Amino acid sequence: MTFALAGNQNSGKTTLFNHLTGSNQHVGNFPGVTVERKSGGIIGHKDDVLVDLPGIYSLSPYSSEEIVTRDFLIKGKPDGIINIVDATNIERNLYLTLQLIELRMPIVLALNMMDEVRANHGSIDTERLSERLGIPVVPISAAKKEGLSELVSQAKAAAERRALPTRIDFCSAGPVHRTIHAISHLIEDHALRINVPERFAATKLVEGDAPMMDALMLSENEKDMIEHAVKEMEDEAGTDREAALADMRYAFIEEACKACVTRVGESKEYRRSVRIDSLLTHKYLAIPAFLAVMLIVFWLTFDVVGGNLSGLLGAGVDAFIGAVDASLINFGLNPVMRSFLVEGVLSGVGAVLGFIPIIVSLFFFLSILEDSGYMARVAFVMDKPMRKIGLSGRSLAPLLIGFGCSVPAVMAARTLSGRRDRRLTVLLIPFMSCSAKLPVYALFTAAFFPRYQALVMISLYVGGILLGVLSAYIARKTVFKDAPLPFVMELPNYRFPSVKTVLRLMWDKAADFLRRALTVILTATVIIWFLQSFDARLNTVADGSGSMLASVGRRAAVIFRPLGFGDWRVSTSIITGFMAKEAVISTLAVLTGGAAAGLQSLFSPLSALSFLLFTLLYTPCVAAVGVIKRELGTLSAMITVLYQTGFAWAAAFIVYRVGMMFI
Ligand code: GDP
Ligand code: MG
């Protein structure tokens, strides 16, 4: 049997999903984390599948990830719905519940976050609530794993018995009530034909839902009758159609909550959040506070924690490679084979492995910021400045995810409602320094700017953002002239970050990086080693400059000479960087023997800087381009590749030429 997990954003759906299925989906105290549906088998019930859906507030969707949810509920025909409701915010959450009940499917309400309700000395009479709504209600705490087995057995029981909600009518007598009944009568046959519950169809028509109107294939005459009835209802109720329905639902919810929910004032989490927000979302202090927080995060990552650990790990990796090399020489292995193992495989992969600590610690801090609820504030605070460049606060989440990897970032842009907002956001994602660029920065800054390492790194991050802002500004003045959609986001309460979520995210990042090191990077280094060890007739070459690779690299190098790095080895690394940006490092390690002295023979500090800027900006890797193509089409993907590469060339050129004037 298939169960759909539906609920508002940030109500704990993914937390519940992870516990019930043993999966590892990303949980975040930030609305809009889940953008695709994910399914998984329920532990202990191996024939039952649970589907985690993006959060929605109603069944009248606006953005594309809301459509995912609605389509799955209506067309996917799950055997049952588990409606998860945030008990600390029960009135708003029940608004969706009432609409789900209209779908006439077996449904169980999972009343989540009961731990917080209890901690605030509140209580909810679940039996009475269940009577009012006509569906089973199970109190749970997804985070504390309370009530989960009860929930599963209730959901299974309801689905097996095909138990439908016992109540279908939430109206109080009045014009809205009469209109819904009249319309459901009128469209009964049409609804039956397309297999949607007539009452659900009727409320959608009262709301004025155009897709439903089309799906029902009504005659002109019937459409007129409906519009007429709705017009009459609006006149009588004195509000427009959507508000009339919303008023009706909220009246019911208010009644029900008055009877079932006992609350002792505001929750202490809420009061604490308001106190913290008086500082962090303060009119003048908010943005300096954000900058200070980011500065601390980067400083801790690059200088204090990650930097030192990376140094240690890097030294360990070098020692290991040295030991292997020595023992292979001792053993008397064929020199070509030894070169393959040591210079091809080990030094290529080893060159990127050392950077795991930096990446993991950056994500450690970012996930703490996200899980505590701070990132939602940042989106809220940044909404106004972002409007100046044609974006809204909602674009901030995808852009921040872009610091990790462009692939999920582009996907996260689905939470944006309009195509215009989505395209502009995706255009900016490559300007964020993804975690694959980090090893390049770290290696070069250590070799060329040892005293100012953290400063140069932060400048690259900030520089990327500023150049992105510049691009957005240009785009706004030329192609994307209309204003972004308005942005409303509720601020979740601050929560203490869950250790498990943070650890899981760190592990995910490390595992992801390792996987890439062992697949893409390994393949790239082996190919590079092969191409640089042989000439076109497959004879081994004494040094790389006679190899096949050198002749290709030399041709490409012409393009990069004006930027200060015209050596064939550098242009080769830029080409392999298109596969994955870390490959820039592994390629240079294979081609220069891996020592810092090798790098210093290829670059001056100035050309190193120009190279870093070029690496930051030039086309995102194949994987990212692929996902842009999938989300927005081939044209957008091509524009991204060309625009980024052109922009990178120009920026590196300017930095190098201007720098030359001062040296
Ligand atoms: P989704 O957006 O509905 O998928 O919600 P998530 O599963 O991502 O959870 C949102 C936030 O609520 C996270 O910070 C969770 O740690 C937190 N959370 C989830 N369930 C509970 C619960 O039962 N009690 C408490 N106190 N927090 C919870
Ligand atoms: Mg989720």
XYZ file of C-alpha atoms and ligand atoms in Angstrom:
692
model
C 0.000 0.000 0.000
C 1.115 3.544 -0.674
C 0.729 6.347 1.834
C 1.190 10.000 0.983
C 2.702 12.259 3.619
C 1.112 15.672 3.258
C 1.321 18.768 5.407
C 2.418 22.366 5.679
C 5.997 23.352 5.147
C 8.177 22.841 8.208
C 5.630 20.659 9.981
C 8.094 17.775 10.364
C 7.181 15.650 7.334
C 10.722 14.753 6.428
C 11.662 14.017 10.027
C 8.762 11.580 10.224
C 9.585 10.134 6.817
C 13.186 9.490 7.834
C 12.167 7.708 11.027
C 9.501 5.568 9.398
C 11.566 4.543 6.399
C 15.090 4.728 7.759
C 16.052 7.173 4.996
C 18.420 10.071 5.133
C 16.545 12.940 3.552
C 17.583 16.472 4.350
C 15.623 17.991 7.238
C 15.810 21.716 7.751
C 14.145 24.328 9.873
C 13.474 26.266 6.719
C 10.341 26.237 4.585
C 10.863 24.691 1.169
C 13.600 22.160 1.825
C 11.817 19.275 0.122
C 11.159 19.983 -3.541
C 10.668 16.562 -5.002
C 8.678 13.630 -3.833
C 10.693 10.847 -2.289
C 9.417 7.414 -1.470
C 10.658 4.709 0.835
C 9.488 1.412 2.338
C 8.124 1.582 5.876
C 10.353 -0.249 8.353
C 8.655 -3.415 9.565
C 5.962 -3.254 6.854
C 7.904 -4.116 3.794
C 5.016 -3.955 1.325
C 4.006 -0.460 2.337
C 5.506 2.632 0.823
C 5.549 6.152 2.226
C 5.876 9.155 -0.074
C 7.298 12.414 1.303
C 5.841 15.400 -0.515
C 6.818 19.078 -0.642
C 4.960 21.168 1.927
C 1.756 22.907 0.897
C -0.706 25.240 2.567
C -3.683 24.495 0.378
C -4.689 22.438 -2.624
C -4.661 25.522 -4.864
C -1.038 25.443 -5.884
C 1.071 28.321 -7.131
C 4.617 27.072 -7.423
C 5.791 23.982 -9.246
C 6.695 21.968 -6.172
C 3.175 22.543 -4.819
C 1.847 21.120 -8.057
C 3.956 17.991 -7.446
C 2.054 17.448 -4.211
C -1.389 18.140 -5.529
C -0.903 15.937 -8.572
C 0.325 13.083 -6.502
C -2.630 13.300 -4.130
C -5.233 13.541 -6.857
C -3.807 11.555 -9.762
C -1.360 9.268 -7.922
C -4.253 7.681 -6.030
C -2.382 6.727 -2.855
C -4.154 4.194 -0.620
C -4.132 6.609 2.262
C -2.971 10.040 3.353
C -1.011 10.771 6.488
C -1.669 14.419 7.148
C 1.003 15.803 9.430
C -0.018 18.829 11.451
C 2.207 21.077 13.537
C 0.334 21.095 16.828
C 1.996 24.322 17.942
C 0.412 26.038 14.973
C -2.730 23.996 14.712
C -5.211 26.557 13.329
C -3.204 27.332 10.220
C -2.299 23.685 9.646
C -5.893 22.451 9.824
C -6.751 24.638 6.850
C -5.051 22.098 4.622
C -6.572 19.217 6.573
C -10.101 20.355 5.737
C -9.246 20.327 2.049
C -7.573 16.929 2.251
C -10.717 15.534 3.868
C -12.688 16.655 0.839
C -10.585 14.362 -1.336
C -12.519 11.412 0.175
C -9.625 9.085 0.770
C -8.623 7.186 3.923
C -6.748 9.742 5.983
C -5.096 9.875 9.378
C -4.069 13.050 11.095
C -0.626 12.918 12.736
C -0.549 15.658 15.329
C 3.172 16.410 15.465
C 5.381 18.387 17.846
C 3.328 17.313 20.821
C 6.543 17.452 22.836
C 6.601 21.234 22.419
C 2.926 21.556 23.248
C 3.473 19.588 26.434
C 6.598 21.514 27.368
C 4.477 24.652 27.255
C 1.842 23.114 29.499
C -0.684 23.004 26.705
C -2.832 20.041 25.774
C -4.999 18.900 22.906
C -8.030 16.652 23.290
C -7.294 14.374 20.361
C -10.436 12.273 20.748
C -12.689 15.229 20.546
C -10.713 16.639 17.628
C -11.067 13.307 15.869
C -14.855 13.414 16.352
C -15.072 16.944 15.035
C -13.058 16.185 11.935
C -14.393 12.688 11.355
C -10.910 11.185 10.927
C -8.477 9.402 13.280
C -6.050 11.701 15.103
C -2.772 10.359 16.535
C -0.575 12.582 18.726
C 3.110 12.117 17.876
C 6.506 13.682 18.172
C 8.501 12.885 15.062
C 11.713 14.244 16.534
C 11.390 12.203 19.732
C 9.935 9.145 17.949
C 6.796 9.111 20.077
C 3.554 7.604 18.801
C 5.021 6.451 15.498
C 3.960 2.805 15.632
C 0.448 3.823 16.683
C 0.368 6.159 13.695
C 1.433 3.447 11.263
C -1.106 0.945 12.554
C -3.936 3.509 12.419
C -2.982 4.474 8.878
C -2.842 0.853 7.785
C -6.154 0.051 9.436
C -7.852 3.001 7.735
C -6.421 2.092 4.339
C -7.312 -1.604 4.654
C -10.888 -0.860 5.602
C -10.969 1.909 3.012
C -12.372 4.011 5.854
C -13.398 7.398 4.499
C -13.756 10.511 6.635
C -17.120 10.313 8.339
C -17.770 13.975 7.951
C -18.029 15.783 4.646
C -19.520 19.068 5.561
C -17.654 21.852 7.327
C -20.077 24.618 6.459
C -22.239 26.554 8.757
C -25.583 27.447 7.210
C -25.254 30.411 4.864
C -24.659 31.486 1.282
C -21.363 29.598 0.872
C -22.938 26.396 2.076
C -25.846 26.724 -0.324
C -23.613 27.508 -3.282
C -21.305 24.553 -2.691
C -24.259 22.215 -2.492
C -25.896 23.625 -5.588
C -22.686 23.365 -7.588
C -21.817 19.847 -6.416
C -25.244 18.758 -7.530
C -24.762 20.361 -10.910
C -21.377 18.817 -11.662
C -21.899 15.412 -10.070
C -21.754 13.492 -13.351
C -18.730 15.336 -14.683
C -16.819 14.749 -11.449
C -17.704 11.068 -11.478
C -16.425 10.770 -15.046
C -12.995 12.214 -14.278
C -12.925 10.411 -10.950
C -12.600 13.295 -8.492
C -14.927 13.700 -5.492
C -17.746 16.060 -6.457
C -17.522 18.040 -3.291
C -13.845 18.727 -3.760
C -14.506 19.757 -7.362
C -17.334 22.009 -6.219
C -15.243 23.896 -3.655
C -12.491 24.320 -6.247
C -15.026 25.828 -8.643
C -16.302 28.160 -5.948
C -12.695 29.268 -5.419
C -12.418 29.866 -9.159
C -9.803 27.201 -9.921
C -9.274 27.277 -13.697
C -7.531 23.873 -14.124
C -10.469 22.194 -12.378
C -12.907 24.024 -14.634
C -11.060 22.682 -17.690
C -10.682 19.169 -16.317
C -14.420 18.818 -15.725
C -15.229 19.762 -19.354
C -18.322 21.699 -18.466
C -20.693 23.064 -21.079
C -20.925 26.842 -21.590
C -24.348 26.752 -20.040
C -23.104 25.020 -16.890
C -20.184 27.425 -16.593
C -22.602 30.343 -16.737
C -24.770 28.819 -14.065
C -21.774 28.320 -11.781
C -20.462 31.853 -12.295
C -23.910 33.189 -11.647
C -24.262 31.235 -8.415
C -20.840 32.360 -7.251
C -21.636 35.986 -8.072
C -24.789 35.770 -5.992
C -22.840 34.214 -3.130
C -20.229 36.977 -3.249
C -22.924 39.635 -3.096
C -24.682 37.971 -0.223
C -21.555 37.188 1.799
C -20.009 40.576 1.056
C -16.547 39.142 0.244
C -14.913 37.664 -2.831
C -15.069 33.965 -3.614
C -11.726 32.880 -2.189
C -12.171 34.850 1.001
C -15.690 33.504 1.465
C -14.413 29.934 1.441
C -11.450 30.744 3.639
C -13.735 32.457 6.157
C -15.960 29.418 6.246
C -13.066 27.046 6.849
C -11.479 29.212 9.492
C -14.799 29.598 11.293
C -14.994 25.832 11.561
C -11.367 25.535 12.676
C -11.751 28.199 15.320
C -14.789 26.426 16.740
C -13.021 23.083 16.799
C -9.859 24.472 18.401
C -11.842 26.280 21.048
C -13.322 22.936 22.054
C -10.157 20.830 21.872
C -7.043 22.930 22.443
C -5.898 24.267 25.796
C -3.064 26.656 25.637
C -1.272 28.545 28.354
C -0.411 31.801 26.662
C 2.309 31.951 24.041
C 4.824 29.150 23.904
C 8.176 29.760 25.464
C 9.842 28.919 22.129
C 7.808 31.666 20.543
C 8.681 34.210 23.171
C 12.330 33.287 22.941
C 12.199 33.632 19.163
C 10.676 37.081 19.409
C 13.434 38.143 21.773
C 16.194 36.851 19.530
C 14.538 38.381 16.491
C 14.421 41.816 18.070
C 18.182 41.768 17.501
C 18.695 39.549 14.447
C 15.938 41.071 12.317
C 16.403 44.577 13.680
C 15.993 47.339 11.141
C 19.640 48.425 11.156
C 21.454 45.631 12.952
C 20.141 42.713 10.888
C 22.482 42.969 7.912
C 25.645 43.710 9.910
C 24.698 40.778 12.154
C 24.368 38.509 9.129
C 27.734 39.610 7.757
C 29.340 39.103 11.141
C 27.874 35.607 11.413
C 29.134 34.642 7.961
C 32.558 36.106 8.692
C 32.819 34.058 11.875
C 31.738 30.929 10.011
C 34.338 31.400 7.287
C 37.036 32.322 9.736
C 36.381 29.218 11.839
C 36.247 27.050 8.729
C 39.298 28.243 6.877
C 41.552 29.388 9.655
C 40.771 27.658 12.891
C 39.138 24.272 12.455
C 39.025 23.118 8.844
C 42.282 24.730 7.779
C 44.357 23.058 10.459
C 42.725 19.687 10.040
C 43.204 19.863 6.283
C 46.870 20.616 6.779
C 47.231 17.557 8.985
C 45.299 15.278 6.670
C 47.196 16.571 3.637
C 50.509 15.824 5.367
C 49.231 12.359 6.241
C 48.206 11.700 2.639
C 51.618 12.867 1.372
C 53.430 10.652 3.853
C 51.304 7.690 2.785
C 52.014 8.289 -0.901
C 55.728 8.662 -0.137
C 55.758 5.373 1.748
C 53.924 3.534 -1.030
C 56.308 4.997 -3.610
C 59.361 3.921 -1.614
C 58.085 0.389 -1.138
C 57.218 0.081 -4.845
C 60.743 1.179 -5.782
C 62.077 -1.318 -3.299
C 59.916 -4.020 -4.808
C 61.285 -3.150 -8.236
C 57.920 -2.645 -9.938
C 57.969 -1.668 -13.610
C 58.534 2.128 -13.684
C 55.552 2.832 -15.959
C 53.293 0.852 -13.641
C 54.718 2.613 -10.616
C 54.228 5.983 -12.250
C 50.624 5.002 -12.991
C 49.909 4.034 -9.384
C 51.775 6.834 -7.663
C 51.544 9.791 -10.034
C 48.279 8.861 -11.703
C 46.034 7.326 -9.095
C 47.393 8.266 -5.684
C 48.592 11.825 -6.130
C 45.526 12.810 -8.175
C 42.988 11.503 -5.696
C 45.173 12.364 -2.713
C 45.322 15.982 -3.873
C 41.609 16.445 -3.345
C 41.124 14.181 -0.316
C 42.983 16.537 1.977
C 40.207 19.096 1.629
C 37.485 17.030 3.241
C 37.893 18.676 6.681
C 37.335 22.171 5.275
C 34.226 21.095 3.431
C 32.828 19.186 6.362
C 33.417 22.033 8.791
C 31.854 24.598 6.457
C 28.751 22.429 6.291
C 28.797 21.845 9.992
C 28.410 25.574 10.586
C 25.961 26.182 7.762
C 23.698 23.359 8.877
C 23.662 24.703 12.411
C 22.579 28.063 11.035
C 19.879 26.429 8.944
C 18.547 24.012 11.510
C 18.355 26.676 14.202
C 16.004 28.703 12.008
C 18.441 31.559 11.378
C 18.559 31.110 7.598
C 14.830 31.770 7.391
C 15.484 35.141 9.084
C 18.239 35.885 6.629
C 15.848 35.297 3.737
C 13.395 37.637 5.380
C 15.957 40.353 6.081
C 17.553 40.102 2.648
C 14.255 40.298 0.793
C 14.404 44.065 0.481
C 17.993 44.387 -0.768
C 17.428 41.453 -3.100
C 14.485 43.199 -4.681
C 16.903 45.862 -5.899
C 18.522 43.281 -8.138
C 15.233 41.761 -9.207
C 15.137 38.829 -6.797
C 13.169 38.162 -3.674
C 14.087 36.675 -0.303
C 12.885 33.340 -1.577
C 15.869 33.128 -3.936
C 18.200 33.106 -0.983
C 17.725 29.417 -0.161
C 18.826 28.139 -3.581
C 21.736 30.575 -3.596
C 22.932 29.409 -0.192
C 22.609 25.787 -1.229
C 24.816 26.826 -4.148
C 27.715 27.162 -1.724
C 27.453 23.410 -1.362
C 26.748 22.284 -4.882
C 25.008 23.824 -7.877
C 23.034 20.683 -8.661
C 20.686 20.687 -5.650
C 20.724 24.492 -5.763
C 19.247 24.550 -9.252
C 16.649 22.055 -8.127
C 15.829 24.091 -5.043
C 15.003 27.003 -7.343
C 11.770 25.150 -8.012
C 10.357 26.638 -4.848
C 10.212 29.944 -6.714
C 6.806 30.562 -8.158
C 7.379 32.370 -11.411
C 9.517 31.212 -14.315
C 11.143 34.621 -14.397
C 12.259 34.471 -10.764
C 13.431 30.920 -11.279
C 15.557 31.691 -14.333
C 17.181 34.718 -12.782
C 18.038 32.743 -9.648
C 19.531 29.864 -11.623
C 21.590 32.378 -13.582
C 23.203 33.483 -10.322
C 23.902 30.095 -8.781
C 27.232 29.551 -10.627
C 28.583 32.724 -8.998
C 28.416 31.040 -5.613
C 31.615 29.222 -4.674
C 30.538 25.591 -4.584
C 32.407 23.146 -2.402
C 34.343 21.763 -5.374
C 35.961 25.160 -5.907
C 37.092 25.255 -2.315
C 40.067 22.864 -2.753
C 41.319 25.026 -5.609
C 41.136 28.137 -3.451
C 42.743 26.381 -0.509
C 45.661 24.993 -2.492
C 46.453 28.224 -4.307
C 46.081 30.516 -1.334
C 48.356 28.246 0.707
C 50.988 28.295 -2.046
C 50.849 31.962 -2.988
C 49.276 33.943 -0.149
C 50.171 31.985 2.998
C 49.949 35.060 5.235
C 46.572 36.199 3.960
C 44.992 32.840 3.254
C 41.666 33.388 5.037
C 41.378 36.904 3.666
C 41.865 35.813 0.056
C 39.394 32.951 0.469
C 36.722 35.198 1.923
C 37.364 37.723 -0.859
C 36.746 35.016 -3.433
C 33.455 34.044 -1.811
C 32.364 37.654 -1.453
C 33.729 38.560 -4.884
C 31.622 35.814 -6.466
C 28.547 37.166 -4.753
C 29.267 40.748 -5.814
C 29.859 39.755 -9.430
C 26.620 37.765 -9.301
C 24.844 40.846 -8.017
C 26.346 42.848 -10.869
C 25.120 40.273 -13.389
C 21.657 40.248 -11.851
C 21.577 44.013 -11.988
C 22.473 44.002 -15.670
C 19.904 41.270 -16.344
C 17.247 43.243 -14.516
C 17.906 46.317 -16.635
C 17.824 44.343 -19.891
C 16.047 40.985 -20.034
C 14.207 40.525 -16.745
C 12.484 43.869 -16.479
C 9.368 42.947 -14.517
C 9.321 42.853 -10.736
C 9.804 39.634 -8.763
C 6.751 38.040 -7.173
C 5.909 39.118 -3.656
C 7.459 37.025 -0.941
C 5.726 35.876 2.187
C 7.395 33.487 4.519
C 6.555 32.685 8.060
C 9.471 32.571 10.423
C 9.764 29.240 12.208
C 10.630 29.351 15.890
C 14.301 29.117 16.698
C 15.126 25.565 17.649
C 18.197 24.002 19.117
C 19.818 22.299 16.118
C 19.411 18.567 16.265
C 22.766 16.811 16.605
C 21.546 14.029 14.385
C 20.531 16.317 11.536
C 23.809 18.196 11.679
C 25.900 15.032 11.805
C 23.917 13.506 8.985
C 24.474 16.527 6.789
C 28.208 16.519 7.518
C 28.416 12.847 6.700
C 26.394 13.379 3.498
C 28.810 16.063 2.332
C 31.887 14.031 3.185
C 30.484 10.905 1.542
C 29.471 12.846 -1.530
C 32.923 14.357 -1.835
C 34.583 10.971 -1.347
C 32.349 9.415 -3.964
C 33.322 12.103 -6.443
C 36.995 11.706 -5.585
C 36.797 7.996 -6.269
C 34.757 8.213 -9.476
C 34.951 11.404 -11.536
C 38.278 12.608 -10.165
C 39.885 9.179 -10.331
C 38.799 8.714 -13.943
C 40.017 12.175 -14.851
C 43.424 11.654 -13.251
C 43.916 8.288 -14.899
C 43.062 9.723 -18.315
C 45.333 12.701 -17.720
C 48.166 10.463 -16.581
C 47.760 8.318 -19.694
C 47.658 11.243 -22.093
C 50.694 12.883 -20.546
C 52.819 9.725 -20.288
C 52.591 8.692 -23.911
C 52.952 10.351 -27.259
C 50.659 9.807 -30.219
C 52.488 6.568 -31.138
C 52.056 5.241 -27.589
C 55.750 5.496 -26.760
C 56.466 6.636 -23.227
C 57.784 10.181 -23.151
C 60.648 11.323 -20.971
C 58.859 14.404 -19.718
C 55.274 15.498 -20.270
C 56.021 18.221 -22.802
C 56.278 15.734 -25.670
C 53.004 14.005 -24.838
C 49.623 13.950 -26.573
C 48.208 16.020 -23.792
C 50.791 18.740 -24.194
C 49.918 19.229 -27.837
C 46.204 19.653 -27.036
C 46.937 21.794 -23.993
C 49.294 24.013 -25.990
C 46.557 24.811 -28.469
C 44.088 25.708 -25.721
C 46.741 27.695 -23.883
C 46.589 30.478 -26.474
C 43.206 31.493 -25.079
C 44.544 31.826 -21.549
C 47.879 33.514 -22.228
C 46.390 37.045 -21.976
C 45.157 36.117 -18.498
C 48.639 35.334 -17.230
C 48.586 31.546 -17.272
C 49.587 30.283 -20.688
C 51.220 26.979 -19.770
C 49.714 23.869 -21.378
C 49.389 22.165 -18.002
C 47.177 24.937 -16.694
C 44.908 24.948 -19.730
C 44.574 21.173 -19.434
C 43.487 21.505 -15.833
C 40.868 24.059 -16.869
C 39.488 21.617 -19.409
C 39.277 18.752 -16.922
C 37.721 21.146 -14.435
C 34.633 21.109 -16.596
C 34.079 17.498 -15.491
C 34.318 18.536 -11.844
C 36.045 21.581 -10.452
C 38.166 19.563 -8.030
C 39.774 17.991 -11.094
C 41.671 21.254 -11.580
C 43.712 20.340 -8.521
C 44.127 16.657 -9.249
C 45.186 17.416 -12.832
C 47.778 19.947 -11.731
C 49.020 17.461 -9.136
C 49.514 14.788 -11.795
C 51.166 17.206 -14.223
C 53.477 19.009 -11.831
C 54.307 16.164 -9.480
C 52.163 17.547 -6.707
C 54.627 19.841 -4.922
C 54.018 23.516 -4.170
C 57.226 24.339 -6.032
C 55.619 22.890 -9.165
C 52.771 25.374 -8.893
C 55.097 28.260 -8.201
C 56.908 27.578 -11.459
C 53.614 27.986 -13.362
C 52.156 31.066 -11.688
C 53.162 34.357 -10.204
C 51.022 35.543 -7.278
C 49.180 37.848 -9.685
C 48.468 35.194 -12.281
C 47.452 32.845 -9.462
C 44.869 35.395 -8.435
C 43.627 35.776 -11.973
C 43.466 31.968 -12.254
C 41.453 31.706 -9.033
C 38.987 34.246 -10.323
C 38.720 32.365 -13.587
C 38.088 29.081 -11.745
C 35.444 30.703 -9.579
C 33.537 32.044 -12.559
C 33.947 29.810 -15.596
C 31.241 27.395 -16.652
C 29.782 25.189 -13.912
C 30.625 21.484 -14.198
C 28.845 19.022 -16.486
C 26.526 17.805 -13.738
C 25.286 21.323 -13.018
C 24.860 22.179 -16.689
C 22.893 18.959 -17.084
C 20.470 19.828 -14.348
C 20.012 23.382 -15.674
C 19.119 21.844 -19.018
C 16.614 19.539 -17.371
C 14.995 22.292 -15.331
C 15.022 25.188 -17.768
C 15.858 23.829 -21.215
C 18.823 23.637 -23.555
C 18.902 27.333 -24.335
C 19.295 28.333 -20.694
C 22.033 25.743 -20.223
C 23.943 27.054 -23.241
C 23.555 30.632 -22.118
C 24.940 29.691 -18.711
C 28.014 27.985 -20.178
C 28.818 30.803 -22.601
C 27.970 33.662 -20.286
C 29.950 32.265 -17.366
C 33.003 31.448 -19.436
C 32.986 34.824 -21.170
C 32.476 36.625 -17.916
C 35.287 34.631 -16.293
C 37.681 35.461 -19.102
C 36.882 39.156 -18.945
C 37.167 39.332 -15.155
C 40.490 37.456 -15.079
C 41.796 39.626 -17.933
C 40.944 42.835 -16.122
C 42.460 41.684 -12.832
C 45.652 40.522 -14.519
C 46.119 43.575 -16.732
C 45.299 46.070 -14.009
C 47.559 44.174 -11.619
C 50.423 44.309 -14.158
C 50.270 48.068 -14.168
C 51.031 48.149 -10.459
C 53.808 45.588 -10.404
P 9.161 19.468 6.610
O 9.491 20.788 6.000
O 7.709 19.326 6.890
O 9.728 18.295 5.865
O 9.808 19.494 8.084
P 11.193 18.914 8.585
O 11.067 17.446 8.805
O 12.289 19.397 7.697
O 11.275 19.546 10.053
C 11.200 20.932 10.304
C 11.802 21.253 11.665
O 10.960 20.769 12.726
C 13.168 20.644 11.900
O 13.975 21.605 12.534
C 12.875 19.462 12.825
O 14.001 19.156 13.621
C 11.709 19.977 13.657
N 10.808 18.913 14.164
C 10.237 17.924 13.442
N 9.453 17.143 14.222
C 9.522 17.646 15.478
C 8.921 17.269 16.749
O 8.179 16.315 16.866
N 9.227 18.055 17.815
C 10.055 19.139 17.705
N 10.293 19.852 18.813
N 10.626 19.522 16.545
C 10.377 18.791 15.436
Mg 10.702 18.269 4.068
